[in-house]
XYZ file of C-alpha atoms in Angstrom:
570
model
C -21.797 8.798 -79.289
C -22.794 12.421 -79.783
C -25.881 11.349 -81.739
C -27.335 9.445 -78.795
C -28.233 12.594 -76.832
C -30.915 15.150 -77.660
C -29.125 18.458 -77.402
C -30.643 21.925 -77.540
C -30.175 23.992 -80.735
C -27.577 26.334 -79.215
C -25.563 23.400 -77.923
C -25.797 21.676 -81.343
C -24.600 24.781 -83.080
C -21.655 25.075 -80.719
C -20.609 21.490 -81.335
C -21.081 21.133 -85.084
C -17.404 21.618 -85.936
C -16.095 19.633 -82.895
C -14.627 16.180 -83.330
C -16.414 13.366 -81.453
C -14.935 12.965 -77.932
C -16.218 10.664 -75.176
C -15.299 12.970 -72.277
C -16.863 15.973 -73.939
C -20.039 14.065 -74.663
C -20.270 12.913 -71.030
C -19.848 16.463 -69.764
C -22.516 17.734 -72.138
C -24.880 14.943 -71.125
C -24.305 15.645 -67.421
C -24.950 19.346 -67.938
C -28.164 18.493 -69.739
C -29.354 16.335 -66.827
C -28.560 19.159 -64.375
C -30.982 21.537 -66.041
C -33.381 22.733 -63.339
C -37.142 22.805 -63.651
C -38.770 26.206 -63.709
C -41.565 25.047 -61.365
C -39.720 23.178 -58.599
C -36.056 23.977 -59.215
C -35.110 20.280 -59.245
C -33.153 18.476 -61.929
C -33.075 14.955 -63.294
C -29.512 14.511 -62.039
C -30.429 15.390 -58.423
C -33.464 13.144 -58.594
C -31.367 10.190 -59.778
C -28.817 10.838 -57.030
C -31.581 10.777 -54.381
C -32.973 7.539 -55.801
C -29.568 5.840 -55.762
C -28.909 7.027 -52.225
C -32.287 5.697 -51.046
C -31.715 2.337 -52.692
C -28.205 1.911 -51.268
C -29.257 2.903 -47.740
C -32.415 0.749 -47.580
C -31.362 -2.025 -49.995
C -34.913 -3.179 -50.808
C -35.591 -6.358 -52.794
C -36.807 -6.326 -56.414
C -35.541 -2.846 -57.236
C -36.157 -3.126 -60.985
C -39.783 -4.146 -60.556
C -40.577 -1.287 -58.152
C -38.295 1.410 -59.522
C -41.201 3.729 -60.403
C -42.562 3.404 -56.877
C -39.224 4.396 -55.320
C -38.985 7.340 -57.720
C -42.436 8.491 -56.635
C -41.532 8.133 -52.918
C -38.432 10.276 -53.416
C -40.518 13.019 -55.000
C -43.178 12.710 -52.311
C -40.623 13.118 -49.470
C -39.631 16.529 -50.820
C -43.148 17.883 -50.345
C -43.426 16.725 -46.700
C -42.303 19.073 -43.922
C -39.251 17.698 -42.122
C -40.451 17.565 -38.520
C -38.231 14.583 -37.650
C -34.855 16.123 -36.892
C -33.267 12.719 -36.385
C -33.598 12.065 -40.107
C -30.640 14.251 -41.002
C -28.706 13.751 -37.747
C -25.254 12.288 -38.330
C -23.998 9.948 -35.637
C -20.362 9.035 -35.903
C -19.562 5.350 -35.385
C -17.893 4.350 -32.116
C -14.686 3.526 -33.987
C -14.307 7.193 -34.972
C -13.253 8.407 -31.502
C -10.828 5.506 -31.142
C -9.349 6.252 -34.561
C -8.864 9.911 -33.670
C -7.167 9.082 -30.370
C -4.841 6.609 -32.079
C -4.053 9.178 -34.776
C -3.062 11.706 -32.100
C -0.926 9.055 -30.411
C 0.907 8.222 -33.641
C 1.499 11.920 -34.365
C 2.873 12.521 -30.855
C 5.270 9.562 -31.012
C 6.329 10.488 -34.560
C 7.070 14.100 -33.580
C 9.148 12.923 -30.631
C 11.054 10.495 -32.887
C 11.754 13.264 -35.404
C 13.038 15.484 -32.614
C 15.483 12.803 -31.507
C 16.541 12.198 -35.093
C 17.350 15.865 -35.762
C 19.818 16.268 -32.884
C 23.188 14.551 -32.768
C 24.128 11.564 -30.653
C 26.113 13.604 -28.111
C 23.332 16.171 -27.747
C 20.788 13.358 -27.467
C 22.686 11.772 -24.579
C 22.883 15.127 -22.787
C 19.195 15.754 -23.418
C 18.263 12.348 -22.017
C 20.368 12.934 -18.916
C 18.839 16.336 -18.242
C 15.167 15.779 -19.040
C 14.991 12.018 -18.460
C 12.000 11.823 -20.796
C 12.945 8.522 -22.446
C 12.281 5.636 -20.037
C 13.363 2.058 -20.532
C 10.494 0.180 -22.207
C 10.366 -3.601 -22.376
C 10.213 -4.844 -25.964
C 6.617 -6.015 -26.150
C 6.787 -6.944 -29.825
C 9.567 -9.470 -29.324
C 8.050 -10.884 -26.144
C 4.688 -11.284 -27.846
C 6.403 -13.259 -30.630
C 7.667 -15.807 -28.106
C 4.290 -15.936 -26.360
C 2.617 -16.707 -29.684
C 5.176 -19.447 -30.308
C 3.959 -21.073 -27.115
C 0.275 -20.729 -28.028
C -0.528 -17.493 -26.190
C -0.058 -13.784 -26.859
C -1.978 -10.955 -28.507
C -2.775 -10.231 -32.175
C -0.029 -8.385 -34.029
C -2.089 -5.263 -34.770
C -3.240 -4.972 -31.154
C 0.276 -5.624 -29.837
C 1.748 -2.910 -32.059
C -0.866 -0.371 -30.932
C -0.165 -1.206 -27.279
C 3.579 -0.808 -27.786
C 3.115 2.665 -29.331
C 0.778 3.507 -26.453
C 3.508 2.511 -23.976
C 5.878 4.910 -25.739
C 3.254 7.639 -25.365
C 3.041 6.812 -21.659
C 6.784 7.310 -21.316
C 6.503 10.710 -23.021
C 3.646 12.043 -20.883
C 4.279 10.542 -17.435
C 7.357 10.738 -15.144
C 8.286 7.056 -15.266
C 11.692 5.380 -15.472
C 10.739 1.860 -16.622
C 7.653 0.547 -18.425
C 6.499 -3.046 -18.827
C 3.242 -4.336 -20.257
C 1.593 -6.239 -17.408
C -1.365 -7.630 -19.313
C -4.985 -7.253 -20.296
C -7.959 -7.670 -17.941
C -11.372 -8.274 -19.480
C -14.474 -6.406 -18.340
C -18.208 -6.676 -18.874
C -18.379 -3.291 -20.671
C -14.747 -2.500 -21.539
C -11.307 -4.036 -21.097
C -8.269 -2.759 -19.217
C -4.732 -2.587 -20.598
C -2.293 -2.479 -17.670
C 1.225 -1.018 -17.709
C 3.639 -1.658 -14.823
C 6.063 1.201 -14.224
C 8.733 2.517 -11.884
C 8.644 6.226 -11.124
C 11.565 8.522 -11.584
C 13.545 9.459 -8.486
C 12.170 13.008 -8.430
C 8.555 11.886 -8.757
C 8.990 9.153 -6.146
C 10.478 11.645 -3.651
C 7.588 14.019 -4.265
C 5.006 11.311 -3.592
C 6.816 10.189 -0.444
C 6.766 13.768 0.896
C 3.042 14.041 0.195
C 2.483 10.697 1.931
C 4.386 11.811 5.029
C 2.602 15.172 5.185
C -0.752 13.425 4.927
C -0.018 11.311 8.013
C 1.225 14.243 10.121
C -1.525 15.958 12.185
C -2.039 19.699 11.739
C -0.405 22.062 14.191
C -2.645 23.322 16.980
C -5.452 20.859 16.343
C -5.261 19.300 19.780
C -5.201 22.653 21.594
C -8.148 23.978 19.641
C -10.165 20.853 20.331
C -9.513 21.027 24.073
C -10.352 24.731 24.142
C -13.632 24.190 22.334
C -14.490 21.239 24.530
C -14.035 23.317 27.715
C -16.235 26.106 26.355
C -18.931 23.658 25.348
C -18.856 22.068 28.805
C -19.258 25.480 30.503
C -22.140 26.457 28.208
C -23.845 23.159 28.882
C -23.491 23.636 32.646
C -24.957 27.146 32.446
C -27.830 25.879 30.337
C -28.630 23.187 32.878
C -28.565 25.750 35.711
C -30.933 28.136 33.926
C -33.316 25.465 32.705
C -36.590 25.716 34.670
C -37.884 22.665 36.451
C -40.665 21.095 34.455
C -43.905 20.098 36.144
C -44.555 17.199 33.836
C -44.754 13.745 35.351
C -41.508 11.855 35.499
C -41.270 9.168 32.874
C -40.570 5.626 33.960
C -36.930 4.752 34.170
C -35.725 2.753 31.180
C -33.180 -0.025 31.485
C -29.612 1.153 31.005
C -28.152 0.931 27.556
C -25.518 -1.761 27.136
C -21.920 -0.633 27.136
C -19.669 -1.546 24.248
C -16.883 -3.788 25.458
C -15.411 -4.531 22.034
C -12.468 -2.397 20.992
C -11.539 -2.255 17.311
C -8.036 -3.422 16.430
C -5.395 -0.854 15.629
C -5.476 0.199 11.975
C -2.692 -1.328 9.938
C -0.514 1.441 8.460
C -0.332 1.886 4.713
C 2.917 1.130 2.932
C 4.444 4.279 1.505
C 4.933 4.789 -2.246
C 7.820 2.774 -3.598
C 7.461 0.087 -0.933
C 5.502 -3.135 -0.549
C 2.296 -3.389 -2.550
C 2.820 0.241 -3.620
C 6.323 -0.400 -4.943
C 5.165 -0.510 -8.556
C 2.890 2.103 -10.108
C 0.238 0.834 -12.508
C -1.391 2.769 -15.347
C -4.502 1.531 -17.152
C -6.545 2.489 -20.217
C -9.523 0.980 -22.015
C -8.111 1.233 -25.549
C -4.649 1.889 -27.012
C -4.376 5.570 -27.813
C -6.433 6.798 -24.872
C -4.831 8.602 -21.953
C -3.282 6.377 -19.312
C -4.805 6.699 -15.829
C -2.657 6.114 -12.743
C -4.182 3.802 -10.131
C -4.153 5.093 -6.513
C -2.113 3.575 -3.704
C -3.496 0.578 -1.828
C -4.311 0.104 1.839
C -4.120 -3.242 3.665
C -7.939 -3.304 3.908
C -8.191 -3.264 0.100
C -6.109 -6.429 -0.121
C -7.942 -8.085 2.762
C -11.437 -7.499 1.328
C -10.391 -8.357 -2.236
C -9.353 -11.823 -1.043
C -12.946 -12.500 0.054
C -14.545 -11.040 -3.086
C -15.366 -12.586 -6.459
C -16.344 -9.828 -8.875
C -15.790 -9.171 -12.584
C -14.520 -5.822 -13.786
C -16.894 -3.483 -15.586
C -14.381 -1.265 -17.387
C -15.481 1.843 -15.452
C -12.915 2.963 -12.884
C -15.559 4.913 -10.949
C -17.972 1.981 -10.639
C -19.148 1.117 -7.148
C -17.943 -2.154 -5.598
C -20.848 -3.642 -3.653
C -19.532 -6.623 -1.690
C -19.407 -8.117 1.773
C -17.200 -7.380 3.637
C -17.707 -3.775 2.483
C -15.016 -2.491 0.150
C -13.897 1.085 0.795
C -13.209 2.456 -2.640
C -14.247 2.226 -6.270
C -13.258 -0.169 -9.029
C -9.928 1.582 -9.499
C -8.898 0.448 -5.987
C -10.300 -3.051 -6.527
C -8.493 -3.329 -9.871
C -5.202 -2.310 -8.262
C -5.712 -4.881 -5.490
C -6.335 -7.672 -7.998
C -3.300 -6.646 -10.059
C -1.064 -6.780 -6.977
C -2.418 -10.209 -6.026
C -1.818 -11.530 -9.547
C 1.689 -10.047 -9.679
C 2.599 -11.537 -6.290
C 1.448 -15.041 -7.250
C 2.337 -15.314 -10.957
C 5.584 -13.343 -11.382
C 7.837 -16.307 -12.147
C 11.148 -16.750 -13.970
C 13.814 -19.427 -14.425
C 16.154 -19.969 -11.518
C 19.074 -17.546 -11.656
C 17.407 -15.161 -14.119
C 17.257 -12.489 -11.377
C 19.698 -11.796 -8.572
C 19.721 -9.524 -5.549
C 20.995 -6.085 -6.457
C 23.244 -5.626 -3.424
C 24.762 -9.079 -3.707
C 23.835 -9.837 -0.092
C 22.091 -12.981 0.926
C 18.515 -12.867 2.099
C 19.332 -14.316 5.523
C 21.472 -11.273 6.312
C 18.599 -8.911 5.462
C 15.774 -10.578 7.392
C 16.221 -8.396 10.470
C 16.579 -5.119 8.611
C 13.795 -2.651 8.023
C 13.513 -3.483 4.350
C 13.225 -7.244 4.820
C 10.639 -8.690 2.492
C 10.981 -5.758 0.122
C 14.473 -6.268 -1.258
C 15.499 -5.118 -4.702
C 16.621 -7.513 -7.401
C 18.032 -7.030 -10.872
C 18.672 -9.051 -13.996
C 21.553 -11.470 -13.656
C 24.155 -10.614 -16.325
C 25.747 -14.050 -15.895
C 22.576 -16.031 -16.597
C 23.131 -18.615 -19.348
C 19.739 -20.334 -19.389
C 18.590 -23.871 -18.619
C 17.990 -26.889 -20.774
C 14.530 -27.760 -22.023
C 14.496 -30.862 -19.857
C 15.055 -28.804 -16.711
C 12.399 -26.216 -17.613
C 9.856 -28.933 -18.451
C 10.515 -30.862 -15.239
C 7.216 -31.661 -13.511
C 8.712 -30.805 -10.106
C 9.238 -27.161 -11.266
C 12.438 -26.813 -9.260
C 14.008 -24.665 -11.978
C 11.235 -22.028 -11.847
C 11.109 -19.494 -8.988
C 8.877 -16.659 -7.784
C 10.238 -13.132 -8.061
C 7.008 -11.484 -6.871
C 6.854 -10.302 -3.274
C 4.555 -12.363 -1.072
C 1.619 -10.439 0.421
C 1.000 -11.314 4.069
C -2.411 -11.713 5.689
C -2.088 -8.141 6.947
C -2.249 -6.893 3.362
C 1.406 -5.834 3.444
C 4.652 -7.330 2.216
C 6.531 -6.147 5.336
C 5.096 -7.369 8.628
C 3.943 -4.693 11.068
C 3.883 -5.368 14.811
C 0.592 -4.062 16.267
C 2.113 -3.856 19.792
C 5.288 -2.082 18.726
C 4.319 1.301 20.243
C 3.116 -0.255 23.502
C 6.278 -2.296 23.875
C 8.443 0.756 23.309
C 6.521 2.751 25.944
C 7.118 0.195 28.691
C 10.241 0.720 30.769
C 12.495 -2.083 31.826
C 11.990 -1.323 35.543
C 8.225 -1.633 35.381
C 6.903 -4.813 36.884
C 3.627 -4.519 35.029
C 3.300 -7.150 32.364
C 3.129 -5.747 28.863
C 0.774 -6.781 26.082
C 1.065 -10.324 24.798
C 3.693 -10.610 22.126
C 2.406 -11.224 18.617
C 4.409 -13.768 16.599
C 5.614 -12.163 13.377
C 4.087 -13.442 10.170
C 6.673 -14.807 7.766
C 5.964 -15.617 4.150
C 8.029 -17.494 1.622
C 11.165 -15.540 0.664
C 12.010 -14.293 -2.791
C 13.158 -16.816 -5.394
C 11.206 -19.669 -3.797
C 10.780 -22.552 -6.214
C 7.371 -23.326 -7.675
C 7.640 -26.837 -6.248
C 6.500 -25.447 -2.880
C 3.257 -23.963 -4.227
C 0.147 -25.415 -2.607
C -2.491 -27.293 -4.579
C -6.187 -26.463 -4.605
C -8.286 -29.626 -4.317
C -5.638 -31.701 -6.054
C -5.202 -29.262 -8.956
C -1.619 -28.687 -10.030
C -0.732 -25.007 -9.609
C 1.273 -24.836 -12.868
C 1.331 -26.513 -16.271
C 4.305 -26.520 -18.655
C 4.338 -26.725 -22.437
C 6.940 -26.734 -25.223
C 6.340 -24.998 -28.542
C 8.083 -27.574 -30.747
C 9.899 -30.878 -30.328
C 11.130 -30.944 -33.931
C 13.435 -27.919 -33.567
C 14.538 -27.990 -29.911
C 17.220 -25.318 -30.366
C 14.470 -22.795 -31.231
C 11.772 -24.135 -28.932
C 10.060 -21.991 -26.298
C 8.941 -23.345 -22.933
C 5.782 -21.736 -21.547
C 4.345 -22.206 -18.087
C 0.711 -21.447 -17.295
C -0.894 -20.823 -13.910
C -3.924 -22.920 -12.986
C -4.617 -20.881 -9.843
C -4.845 -17.600 -11.767
C -6.107 -18.588 -15.248
C -4.585 -16.283 -17.852
C -1.142 -15.879 -16.278
C 1.659 -17.283 -18.452
C 5.441 -17.010 -18.667
C 7.978 -18.173 -21.230
C 11.675 -18.990 -21.204
C 14.043 -19.539 -24.109
C 17.779 -19.102 -24.080
C 18.585 -16.003 -22.030
C 15.103 -14.476 -22.325
C 12.087 -14.763 -20.047
C 8.941 -12.719 -19.439
C 5.488 -13.122 -17.908
C 2.097 -11.662 -18.880
C -1.516 -11.900 -17.785
C -4.581 -11.925 -20.062
C -7.775 -12.886 -18.253
C -10.737 -11.804 -16.156
C -8.752 -10.981 -13.030
C -10.378 -13.813 -11.062
C -8.763 -16.581 -9.079
C -9.712 -20.211 -9.591
C -12.640 -21.061 -7.338
C -13.428 -24.634 -6.281
C -17.014 -25.820 -6.800
C -17.872 -25.562 -3.087
C -17.058 -21.861 -2.779
C -19.452 -19.828 -0.631
C -19.160 -16.142 0.293
C -18.796 -14.927 3.847
C -21.951 -14.968 5.929
C -23.381 -11.842 7.502
C -22.753 -11.543 11.258
C -25.566 -12.264 13.706
C -27.452 -9.175 14.921
C -26.527 -8.089 18.431
C -29.039 -7.551 21.265
C -29.903 -3.921 21.894
C -31.024 -4.529 25.520
C -30.564 -7.438 27.928
C -33.567 -9.741 27.925
C -35.878 -9.028 30.885
C -39.500 -8.337 31.807
C -39.146 -4.668 30.926
C -38.416 -5.352 27.261
C -40.201 -8.667 26.696
C -43.289 -8.756 24.507
C -46.620 -10.036 25.914
C -50.173 -10.466 24.671
C -52.666 -7.601 25.051
C -55.185 -8.180 27.894
C -58.792 -8.956 26.979
C -61.849 -7.075 28.265
C -62.509 -9.696 30.938
C -58.906 -9.388 32.167
C -59.181 -5.605 32.345
C -62.516 -5.821 34.215
C -61.122 -8.291 36.727
C -58.086 -6.069 37.246
C -60.348 -3.032 37.800
C -62.512 -4.843 40.343
C -59.482 -6.199 42.154
C -58.023 -2.721 42.539
C -61.219 -0.926 43.709
C -60.850 1.011 47.027
C -62.296 -0.811 50.098
C -65.794 0.392 51.277
C -66.018 2.446 54.551
C -66.797 0.408 57.751
C -70.490 0.533 58.960
C -71.387 2.583 62.132
C -72.345 0.655 65.331
C -75.620 1.542 67.173
C -75.275 3.955 70.184
C -71.978 5.290 69.217
C -73.395 8.738 68.434
C -75.436 9.061 71.743
C -72.551 8.131 73.984
C -70.438 10.587 72.175
C -72.977 13.385 72.916
C -73.336 12.550 76.621
C -69.647 12.384 77.126
C -69.351 15.718 75.458
C -71.945 17.267 77.758
C -70.244 15.910 80.852
C -66.994 17.252 79.695
C -68.525 20.595 79.051
C -69.910 20.656 82.584
């Protein structure tokens, strides 16, 4: 092997008494190729490396036939000035940022797990009670297994990353419970949605901020009245000092129409922890990124979202251009769609949940919290048979999502409540007409009462296997909100949504029409358009309005006048 290389005399002398060795020969050969040229400073080794790099990056055809040409191009590039700075610019692939964020997430969760593993069980319980940093997280991995048994679910690698991301959410945010709501597709990026309940301290803080926001500032009314009086006095003085203009008075225009329409009273927003704002939703575009909390909803957001068909873009700050106009960005529209989906597709087997207080719903209808009652898991639930869960009537499946009224609230608000309270019993004046309260279906209403859309069944059931019924999973899929599914097996049940966030639309759907433009002035001769007069019309009008000629003088009138004057003078 050592005889295959042409070594310099000093190297040959140094290796005469050395036994043949493959590694040594390779090192000597590599050192020989790295010898630099006295003219350019390059070496054969560097030149070969540049050629290999060029071939692997460009991957041209027929490399052996054109090897000399590529070698010449590599040498020629070294003599050209590098004016193109983009040649050596390194652009990291888009997966690099996602990989870094996921690496940080794994390190954070691992450090928190090591911290819990170092302390004892008693100290861990005390630490959890004091800091409350470990919320209750729904087991997404096990639920996804049952969803995949029924033909739905997420890939295992994506599901695992989401579950670790939910743990990171519990570490960073003040939440008490975490549940994976689902995945909403977008035109540019997707949304992963987590449904949470806030801790008691965080919920109280948000309620205080909500109440302070609705309270008017002290002294605002007095300051406004004071400024209004001063402005009125200054305006009166200005009118008194204003000199009378000598310009001709302009013709009087017709009076402007008065607005007789009065806008309806704004519907109040439900406070945090109540109604559509009962649950707090966090979203992110990829597992490992920071979770972003969606803002609270107003009734107008729900009302406009019901008349809107729009796909998500993946940008929370994107503008929502619709009619009726939507006040807010995509983060508000996303929250509205999530609440609509949760209200319509949160289903479970009958008896899986029970009211937390143990009271019946009829006893709570007249209370302030009616329509927003709390419910918990039923510890005495033993499951249903496959025949009952697959029944086409769906009497063994119920809704546990709160129904959203037409007002955009889950609790009905009386618009005439303040006016009715202000009226005294002795007054004979009739009060405002009473508004019938809007009542929606109560909690735990069976799916058999769901309405159809153009003959389409609202739900479809499916069984995972008929060969092993004791391990079979029953899944139910919504046809009104495509992508919403739920499963039930034994004592377990869960629901999830994976879709575009759009409701099923019949073929004859048409958006709302724009309102007709209103008249600015009442129609009359003063504001009606007419054709311009011609020259003949103007000439006839001028002749018709000429002043009459003076009357001619009669003969003798001047002489009589002189004689009479003389007589009078006499």
